Amino acid sequence: MADLIRMFPGLAKMPYVKKFLDRNIIEGVDVSGVEKVLLLAEKEHGWQGKDSRAAEENAILAALELLDKFTHEGVPIPQITLHSDGSFGFSWTGGGLVADVSIFGDGTYSYNALRGGRKARGSNRKTGDELRPDLLRILKGDGDSTK
């Protein structure tokens, strides 16, 4: 992971990543998502066949920024994947929830979420913008009587 930080020095400046890198200040913060993003970010071009792409620094930063926002809002840590085009994917399933978020290197994300008949869908959202209330309600199960 040190190589990754040397390659992308902007990562070490993110508060959420600092918590991960300086493990003595974690104290109750679940950093498993940060670790997964950084491990996936180490993959090189061709990791899943000749046309698969490594994640770009902007995609890594966007994924970490969005992960940090979700964590601060009390959203559970998602399953995290790297798509073959170099974008990241977050997904949640269980308890009636099915949700996917795709995070792109241009700092945008798209999402589809469904829980108990409620749906949230969006595209071209900027990771720097406030999270959409409809998405947060579904991811957190707010208003569900069957949480």
Coordinates of N, CA, C and O in Angstrom, one line a residue:
M1 N 0.8 -1.2 0.0 CA 0.0 0.0 0.0 C 0.9 1.3 0.0 O 0.4 2.3 -0.5
A2 N 2.1 1.2 0.5 CA 3.0 2.3 0.5 C 3.2 2.7 -0.9 O 3.3 3.9 -1.2
D3 N 3.4 1.8 -1.9 CA 3.6 2.1 -3.3 C 2.4 2.9 -3.8 O 2.6 3.9 -4.6
L4 N 1.2 2.5 -3.4 CA 0.0 3.2 -3.9 C 0.0 4.7 -3.4 O -0.3 5.6 -4.1
I5 N 0.4 4.9 -2.2 CA 0.5 6.2 -1.6 C 1.5 7.1 -2.3 O 1.3 8.2 -2.6
R6 N 2.7 6.4 -2.6 CA 3.7 7.2 -3.4 C 3.2 7.5 -4.8 O 3.5 8.6 -5.3
M7 N 2.5 6.6 -5.4 CA 1.9 6.9 -6.8 C 0.9 8.0 -6.7 O 0.8 8.8 -7.7
F8 N 0.1 8.0 -5.7 CA -1.1 8.9 -5.6 C -1.0 9.6 -4.3 O -1.7 9.3 -3.4
P9 N -0.1 10.6 -4.2 CA 0.1 11.3 -2.9 C -1.2 12.0 -2.4 O -1.3 12.2 -1.2
G10 N -2.2 12.3 -3.3 CA -3.4 12.9 -2.8 C -4.2 12.0 -1.9 O -5.0 12.5 -1.1
L11 N -4.0 10.7 -1.9 CA -4.7 9.8 -1.1 C -4.4 10.0 0.4 O -5.2 10.0 1.2
A12 N -3.1 10.3 0.7 CA -2.7 10.4 2.1 C -3.2 11.7 2.7 O -3.2 11.9 3.9
K13 N -3.7 12.6 1.9 CA -4.2 13.9 2.4 C -5.7 13.8 2.8 O -6.2 14.7 3.4
M14 N -6.3 12.7 2.4 CA -7.8 12.6 2.7 C -7.9 12.2 4.2 O -7.3 11.2 4.6
P15 N -8.7 12.9 5.0 CA -8.9 12.6 6.4 C -9.3 11.1 6.6 O -8.8 10.5 7.5
Y16 N -10.2 10.6 5.8 CA -10.6 9.2 6.0 C -9.5 8.2 5.8 O -9.3 7.3 6.5
V17 N -8.6 8.5 4.8 CA -7.5 7.6 4.5 C -6.4 7.8 5.6 O -5.8 6.8 6.0
K18 N -6.3 9.0 6.1 CA -5.3 9.2 7.3 C -5.7 8.4 8.4 O -4.9 7.8 9.1
K19 N -7.0 8.3 8.7 CA -7.5 7.4 9.8 C -7.0 6.0 9.6 O -6.7 5.3 10.5
F20 N -7.1 5.5 8.4 CA -6.7 4.2 8.0 C -5.2 4.0 8.2 O -4.7 3.0 8.7
L21 N -4.4 5.0 7.6 CA -3.0 4.8 7.6 C -2.4 5.0 9.0 O -1.4 4.3 9.3
D22 N -3.0 5.8 9.8 CA -2.5 6.0 11.2 C -3.4 5.2 12.1 O -4.3 5.8 12.8
R23 N -3.2 3.9 12.2 CA -4.1 3.1 12.9 C -4.3 3.4 14.4 O -5.2 2.9 15.0
N24 N -3.4 4.1 15.0 CA -3.6 4.4 16.4 C -4.7 5.4 16.7 O -5.1 5.7 17.8
I25 N -5.2 6.1 15.7 CA -6.3 7.0 15.9 C -7.7 6.5 15.3 O -8.6 7.2 15.2
I26 N -7.7 5.2 14.9 CA -9.0 4.7 14.4 C -10.1 4.7 15.4 O -11.2 5.1 15.1
E27 N -9.8 4.1 16.5 CA -10.8 4.1 17.7 C -12.3 4.0 17.2 O -13.0 5.0 17.2
G28 N -12.7 2.9 16.9 CA -14.1 2.7 16.6 C -14.6 3.0 15.2 O -15.7 2.8 14.9
V29 N -13.7 3.5 14.4 CA -14.0 3.8 13.0 C -13.8 2.5 12.1 O -12.7 2.0 12.2
D30 N -14.8 2.1 11.4 CA -14.6 0.9 10.6 C -13.9 1.3 9.3 O -14.5 2.0 8.5
V31 N -12.7 0.9 9.1 CA -11.9 1.3 8.0 C -11.8 0.2 6.9 O -11.0 0.2 6.0
S32 N -12.6 -0.9 7.1 CA -12.5 -2.0 6.2 C -12.8 -1.5 4.7 O -12.2 -2.1 3.8
G33 N -13.7 -0.6 4.6 CA -14.0 -0.1 3.2 C -12.8 0.6 2.6 O -12.5 0.5 1.4
V34 N -12.1 1.4 3.4 CA -10.9 2.1 2.9 C -9.9 1.1 2.5 O -9.3 1.2 1.4
E35 N -9.7 0.1 3.3 CA -8.7 -0.9 3.0 C -9.0 -1.7 1.7 O -8.2 -1.9 0.8
K36 N -10.3 -2.0 1.5 CA -10.7 -2.7 0.3 C -10.5 -1.8 -1.0 O -10.0 -2.3 -2.0
V37 N -10.9 -0.5 -0.9 CA -10.6 0.4 -2.0 C -9.2 0.5 -2.4 O -8.8 0.4 -3.5
L38 N -8.3 0.6 -1.3 CA -6.9 0.7 -1.6 C -6.3 -0.6 -2.1 O -5.4 -0.5 -3.0
L39 N -6.8 -1.7 -1.7 CA -6.3 -3.0 -2.2 C -6.7 -3.1 -3.7 O -5.9 -3.6 -4.5
L40 N -7.9 -2.8 -4.0 CA -8.4 -2.8 -5.4 C -7.6 -1.8 -6.3 O -7.4 -2.1 -7.4
A41 N -7.3 -0.7 -5.7 CA -6.5 0.3 -6.4 C -5.1 -0.1 -6.8 O -4.5 0.5 -7.7
E42 N -4.6 -1.2 -6.2 CA -3.3 -1.7 -6.5 C -3.3 -2.5 -7.8 O -2.3 -2.8 -8.4
K43 N -4.5 -2.9 -8.3 CA -4.5 -3.7 -9.5 C -4.0 -2.9 -10.7 O -4.3 -1.7 -10.8
E44 N -3.3 -3.6 -11.6 CA -2.8 -2.9 -12.8 C -3.6 -3.2 -14.0 O -4.4 -4.1 -14.0
H45 N -3.4 -2.4 -15.1 CA -4.1 -2.6 -16.3 C -3.9 -4.1 -16.7 O -2.8 -4.7 -16.5
G46 N -5.0 -4.7 -17.2 CA -4.9 -6.1 -17.6 C -5.2 -7.1 -16.4 O -5.1 -8.3 -16.6
W47 N -5.7 -6.6 -15.3 CA -5.9 -7.4 -14.1 C -7.0 -8.4 -14.4 O -7.1 -9.5 -13.7
Q48 N -7.9 -8.2 -15.3 CA -9.0 -9.1 -15.6 C -9.2 -9.2 -17.1 O -10.2 -9.1 -17.7
G49 N -8.1 -9.5 -17.7 CA -8.0 -9.7 -19.2 C -7.4 -8.4 -19.8 O -7.2 -7.4 -19.2
K50 N -7.0 -8.6 -21.1 CA -6.2 -7.5 -21.7 C -6.9 -6.2 -21.8 O -6.2 -5.1 -21.9
D51 N -8.2 -6.1 -21.8 CA -8.9 -4.8 -21.9 C -9.3 -4.2 -20.5 O -9.8 -3.1 -20.5
S52 N -9.0 -4.9 -19.5 CA -9.4 -4.3 -18.2 C -8.4 -3.2 -17.7 O -7.2 -3.3 -18.0
R53 N -9.0 -2.2 -17.1 CA -8.2 -1.1 -16.7 C -8.0 -1.0 -15.2 O -8.8 -1.4 -14.4
A54 N -6.9 -0.4 -14.8 CA -6.6 -0.1 -13.4 C -7.4 1.1 -13.1 O -7.8 1.9 -13.9
A55 N -7.7 1.3 -11.8 CA -8.4 2.5 -11.3 C -7.5 3.7 -11.5 O -6.3 3.6 -11.2
E56 N -8.1 4.8 -11.9 CA -7.3 6.1 -12.0 C -7.4 6.8 -10.6 O -8.3 6.5 -9.8
E57 N -6.4 7.7 -10.4 CA -6.4 8.3 -9.1 C -7.7 9.0 -8.8 O -8.2 8.9 -7.7
N58 N -8.3 9.7 -9.8 CA -9.6 10.4 -9.5 C -10.7 9.4 -9.1 O -11.6 9.7 -8.3
A59 N -10.7 8.2 -9.7 CA -11.7 7.2 -9.3 C -11.5 6.7 -7.9 O -12.5 6.5 -7.1
I60 N -10.3 6.6 -7.5 CA -9.9 6.2 -6.2 C -10.4 7.2 -5.2 O -11.0 6.9 -4.2
L61 N -10.0 8.5 -5.5 CA -10.4 9.6 -4.6 C -11.9 9.7 -4.5 O -12.5 9.9 -3.4
A62 N -12.6 9.6 -5.6 CA -14.1 9.7 -5.6 C -14.7 8.5 -4.8 O -15.6 8.8 -4.0
A63 N -14.2 7.3 -4.9 CA -14.7 6.2 -4.2 C -14.5 6.4 -2.7 O -15.4 6.2 -1.9
L64 N -13.3 6.9 -2.3 CA -13.0 7.1 -0.9 C -13.9 8.3 -0.3 O -14.4 8.2 0.8
E65 N -14.1 9.3 -1.1 CA -14.9 10.4 -0.7 C -16.3 10.0 -0.4 O -16.9 10.3 0.6
L66 N -16.9 9.2 -1.4 CA -18.2 8.7 -1.2 C -18.4 7.8 -0.1 O -19.3 7.8 0.7
L67 N -17.4 6.9 0.1 CA -17.4 6.0 1.2 C -17.4 6.7 2.5 O -18.1 6.4 3.5
D68 N -16.6 7.7 2.6 CA -16.5 8.6 3.8 C -17.9 9.2 4.1 O -18.3 9.2 5.3
K69 N -18.5 9.7 3.1 CA -19.8 10.4 3.3 C -20.9 9.3 3.8 O -21.6 9.6 4.7
F70 N -20.9 8.2 3.2 CA -21.8 7.1 3.6 C -21.6 6.7 5.0 O -22.5 6.6 5.8
T71 N -20.3 6.6 5.4 CA -19.9 6.2 6.8 C -20.4 7.2 7.8 O -21.0 6.9 8.8
H72 N -20.2 8.5 7.5 CA -20.6 9.6 8.4 C -22.1 9.6 8.5 O -22.6 10.1 9.5
E73 N -22.8 9.2 7.5 CA -24.3 9.2 7.6 C -24.9 7.9 8.3 O -26.1 7.8 8.4
G74 N -24.0 7.0 8.6 CA -24.4 5.8 9.3 C -24.9 4.7 8.4 O -25.5 3.7 8.8
V75 N -24.5 4.8 7.1 CA -24.8 3.7 6.1 C -23.8 2.6 6.3 O -22.6 2.8 6.5
P76 N -24.2 1.3 6.4 CA -23.3 0.2 6.5 C -22.2 0.1 5.4 O -22.5 0.6 4.3
I77 N -21.1 -0.4 5.7 CA -20.0 -0.6 4.7 C -20.5 -1.5 3.6 O -21.0 -2.6 3.9
P78 N -20.4 -1.0 2.3 CA -20.9 -1.9 1.2 C -19.9 -2.9 0.8 O -18.7 -2.9 1.3
Q79 N -20.3 -3.8 -0.1 CA -19.4 -4.7 -0.8 C -18.7 -3.7 -1.8 O -19.4 -2.9 -2.4
I80 N -17.4 -3.9 -2.0 CA -16.7 -2.9 -2.9 C -16.0 -3.7 -4.0 O -15.3 -4.7 -3.7
T81 N -16.2 -3.3 -5.2 CA -15.6 -4.0 -6.3 C -14.9 -3.0 -7.3 O -15.3 -1.8 -7.2
L82 N -14.0 -3.4 -8.0 CA -13.4 -2.6 -9.1 C -13.9 -3.2 -10.4 O -13.8 -4.4 -10.6
H83 N -14.6 -2.4 -11.2 CA -15.1 -2.8 -12.5 C -14.0 -2.9 -13.5 O -12.9 -2.2 -13.4
S84 N -14.1 -3.7 -14.6 CA -13.1 -3.8 -15.6 C -12.7 -2.5 -16.3 O -11.7 -2.4 -16.9
D85 N -13.6 -1.5 -16.2 CA -13.3 -0.2 -16.9 C -12.6 0.7 -15.9 O -12.3 1.9 -16.3
G86 N -12.2 0.3 -14.7 CA -11.5 1.1 -13.8 C -12.4 1.9 -12.8 O -11.9 2.6 -12.0
S87 N -13.7 1.8 -13.0 CA -14.6 2.4 -12.0 C -14.9 1.5 -10.8 O -14.6 0.3 -10.9
F88 N -15.3 2.1 -9.7 CA -15.6 1.3 -8.5 C -17.1 1.1 -8.4 O -17.9 1.8 -8.9
G89 N -17.4 0.0 -7.7 CA -18.8 -0.3 -7.5 C -19.0 -0.6 -6.0 O -18.2 -1.3 -5.4
F90 N -20.1 0.0 -5.4 CA -20.5 -0.3 -4.1 C -21.9 -1.0 -4.2 O -22.7 -0.6 -5.0
S91 N -22.1 -2.1 -3.4 CA -23.4 -2.7 -3.4 C -23.7 -3.2 -2.0 O -22.9 -3.4 -1.2
W92 N -25.1 -3.2 -1.8 CA -25.6 -3.6 -0.5 C -26.8 -4.6 -0.9 O -27.6 -4.3 -1.8
T93 N -26.9 -5.7 -0.1 CA -28.0 -6.6 -0.3 C -28.4 -7.1 1.1 O -27.5 -7.3 1.9
G94 N -29.6 -7.5 1.2 CA -30.1 -8.1 2.5 C -31.1 -7.2 3.2 O -31.1 -6.0 3.0
G95 N -31.9 -7.8 4.0 CA -32.9 -7.1 4.7 C -33.9 -6.4 3.8 O -34.4 -5.3 4.2
G96 N -34.1 -6.9 2.6 CA -35.0 -6.2 1.7 C -34.4 -5.2 0.9 O -35.0 -4.5 0.1
L97 N -33.1 -4.9 1.1 CA -32.3 -3.9 0.4 C -31.5 -4.5 -0.8 O -30.8 -5.5 -0.6
V98 N -31.7 -3.8 -2.0 CA -30.8 -4.1 -3.1 C -30.4 -2.8 -3.6 O -31.2 -2.0 -4.0
A99 N -29.1 -2.5 -3.6 CA -28.6 -1.2 -4.0 C -27.2 -1.3 -4.7 O -26.4 -2.1 -4.2
D100 N -27.0 -0.5 -5.7 CA -25.7 -0.5 -6.4 C -25.4 1.0 -6.6 O -26.2 1.8 -7.0
V101 N -24.1 1.3 -6.4 CA -23.6 2.6 -6.7 C -22.3 2.4 -7.6 O -21.4 1.7 -7.2
S102 N -22.2 3.1 -8.7 CA -21.0 3.1 -9.6 C -20.3 4.4 -9.5 O -21.0 5.5 -9.6
I103 N -19.0 4.4 -9.2 CA -18.3 5.6 -9.0 C -17.2 5.7 -10.1 O -16.4 4.8 -10.3
F104 N -17.2 6.9 -10.8 CA -16.4 7.0 -12.0 C -15.2 8.0 -11.7 O -15.2 8.8 -10.8
G105 N -14.2 7.9 -12.6 CA -13.0 8.7 -12.5 C -13.2 10.2 -12.7 O -12.3 11.0 -12.4
D106 N -14.4 10.6 -13.2 CA -14.6 12.0 -13.4 C -15.3 12.6 -12.2 O -15.7 13.8 -12.2
G107 N -15.3 11.9 -11.1 CA -15.9 12.4 -9.8 C -17.4 12.3 -9.7 O -18.0 13.0 -8.9
T108 N -18.0 11.5 -10.6 CA -19.4 11.4 -10.5 C -19.8 9.9 -10.1 O -19.0 9.0 -10.2
Y109 N -21.1 9.8 -9.8 CA -21.6 8.4 -9.5 C -23.0 8.3 -9.9 O -23.7 9.3 -10.1
S110 N -23.4 7.1 -10.1 CA -24.8 6.7 -10.4 C -25.3 5.7 -9.4 O -24.5 5.0 -8.9
Y111 N -26.6 5.7 -9.2 CA -27.1 4.7 -8.2 C -28.5 4.2 -8.5 O -29.2 4.9 -9.2
N112 N -28.7 3.0 -8.1 CA -30.1 2.4 -8.1 C -30.2 1.7 -6.8 O -29.4 0.9 -6.4
A113 N -31.3 2.0 -6.1 CA -31.6 1.3 -4.8 C -33.1 1.0 -4.7 O -33.9 1.8 -5.1
L114 N -33.3 -0.1 -4.0 CA -34.7 -0.6 -3.8 C -34.8 -1.2 -2.5 O -34.0 -2.0 -2.1
R115 N -35.8 -0.8 -1.7 CA -36.2 -1.4 -0.4 C -37.6 -1.3 -0.2 O -38.2 -0.1 -0.2
G116 N -38.3 -2.4 0.0 CA -39.7 -2.3 0.4 C -40.6 -1.5 -0.5 O -41.5 -0.8 -0.1
G117 N -40.4 -1.6 -1.8 CA -41.2 -0.9 -2.8 C -40.7 0.5 -3.0 O -41.2 1.2 -3.9
R118 N -39.8 1.0 -2.2 CA -39.3 2.4 -2.4 C -38.1 2.3 -3.3 O -37.2 1.4 -3.2
K119 N -38.0 3.2 -4.3 CA -36.9 3.2 -5.2 C -36.2 4.6 -5.2 O -36.8 5.6 -5.0
A120 N -34.9 4.5 -5.5 CA -34.1 5.7 -5.7 C -33.2 5.5 -6.9 O -32.5 4.4 -6.9
R121 N -33.1 6.4 -7.7 CA -32.2 6.3 -8.9 C -31.7 7.6 -9.2 O -32.4 8.6 -9.2
G122 N -30.4 7.7 -9.6 CA -29.8 8.9 -10.0 C -28.5 8.6 -10.8 O -27.9 7.6 -10.8
S123 N -28.1 9.6 -11.6 CA -26.9 9.5 -12.4 C -26.2 10.9 -12.5 O -26.9 11.9 -12.2
N124 N -25.0 10.8 -12.8 CA -24.2 12.0 -13.0 C -24.2 12.9 -11.7 O -24.1 14.1 -11.8
R125 N -24.3 12.3 -10.5 CA -24.2 13.0 -9.3 C -22.7 13.2 -9.0 O -21.9 12.3 -9.1
K126 N -22.3 14.4 -8.5 CA -21.0 14.7 -8.1 C -20.7 14.2 -6.7 O -21.5 14.4 -5.8
T127 N -19.5 13.5 -6.5 CA -19.2 12.9 -5.2 C -19.0 14.1 -4.1 O -19.2 13.8 -3.0
G128 N -18.7 15.3 -4.6 CA -18.5 16.4 -3.7 C -19.8 17.0 -3.2 O -19.9 17.8 -2.3
D129 N -20.9 16.7 -3.9 CA -22.3 17.2 -3.5 C -22.8 16.4 -2.3 O -22.4 15.3 -2.0
E130 N -23.8 17.1 -1.7 CA -24.5 16.4 -0.6 C -25.2 15.1 -1.1 O -25.7 15.1 -2.2
L131 N -25.2 14.1 -0.2 CA -25.9 12.9 -0.6 C -27.4 13.1 -0.7 O -28.0 13.8 0.0
R132 N -28.0 12.4 -1.7 CA -29.4 12.5 -1.9 C -30.2 11.9 -0.8 O -29.9 10.7 -0.4
P133 N -31.2 12.6 -0.2 CA -32.0 12.1 0.9 C -32.7 10.8 0.6 O -32.8 9.9 1.4
D134 N -33.2 10.7 -0.7 CA -33.9 9.4 -1.1 C -33.0 8.2 -1.0 O -33.4 7.2 -0.5
L135 N -31.8 8.4 -1.5 CA -30.8 7.3 -1.4 C -30.4 6.9 0.0 O -30.4 5.8 0.4
L136 N -30.2 7.9 0.8 CA -29.8 7.7 2.3 C -31.0 7.0 3.0 O -30.7 6.0 3.8
R137 N -32.2 7.4 2.8 CA -33.3 6.7 3.5 C -33.4 5.3 3.1 O -33.6 4.4 4.0
I138 N -33.2 4.9 1.9 CA -33.3 3.5 1.5 C -32.1 2.7 2.0 O -32.2 1.6 2.6
L139 N -30.9 3.3 1.9 CA -29.7 2.6 2.4 C -29.7 2.4 3.9 O -29.3 1.3 4.4
K140 N -30.2 3.3 4.6 CA -30.3 3.2 6.1 C -31.6 2.5 6.6 O -31.6 2.1 7.7
G141 N -32.5 2.4 5.7 CA -33.8 1.8 6.1 C -34.7 2.7 6.9 O -35.6 2.3 7.6
D142 N -34.4 4.0 6.8 CA -35.2 5.0 7.6 C -36.7 4.9 7.1 O -37.0 4.8 5.9
G143 N -37.6 4.8 8.1 CA -39.0 4.8 7.8 C -39.5 3.4 7.6 O -40.7 3.2 7.4
D144 N -38.6 2.4 7.6 CA -39.1 1.0 7.5 C -39.6 0.5 8.8 O -38.9 0.6 9.8
S145 N -40.7 -0.2 8.8 CA -41.2 -0.9 10.0 C -40.5 -2.2 10.2 O -40.7 -2.9 11.2
T146 N -39.8 -2.7 9.1 CA -39.2 -4.1 9.2 C -37.7 -4.0 9.1 O -37.1 -4.9 8.5
K147 N -37.1 -3.0 9.6 CA -35.7 -2.8 9.5 C -34.9 -4.0 9.8 O -34.8 -4.7 10.7

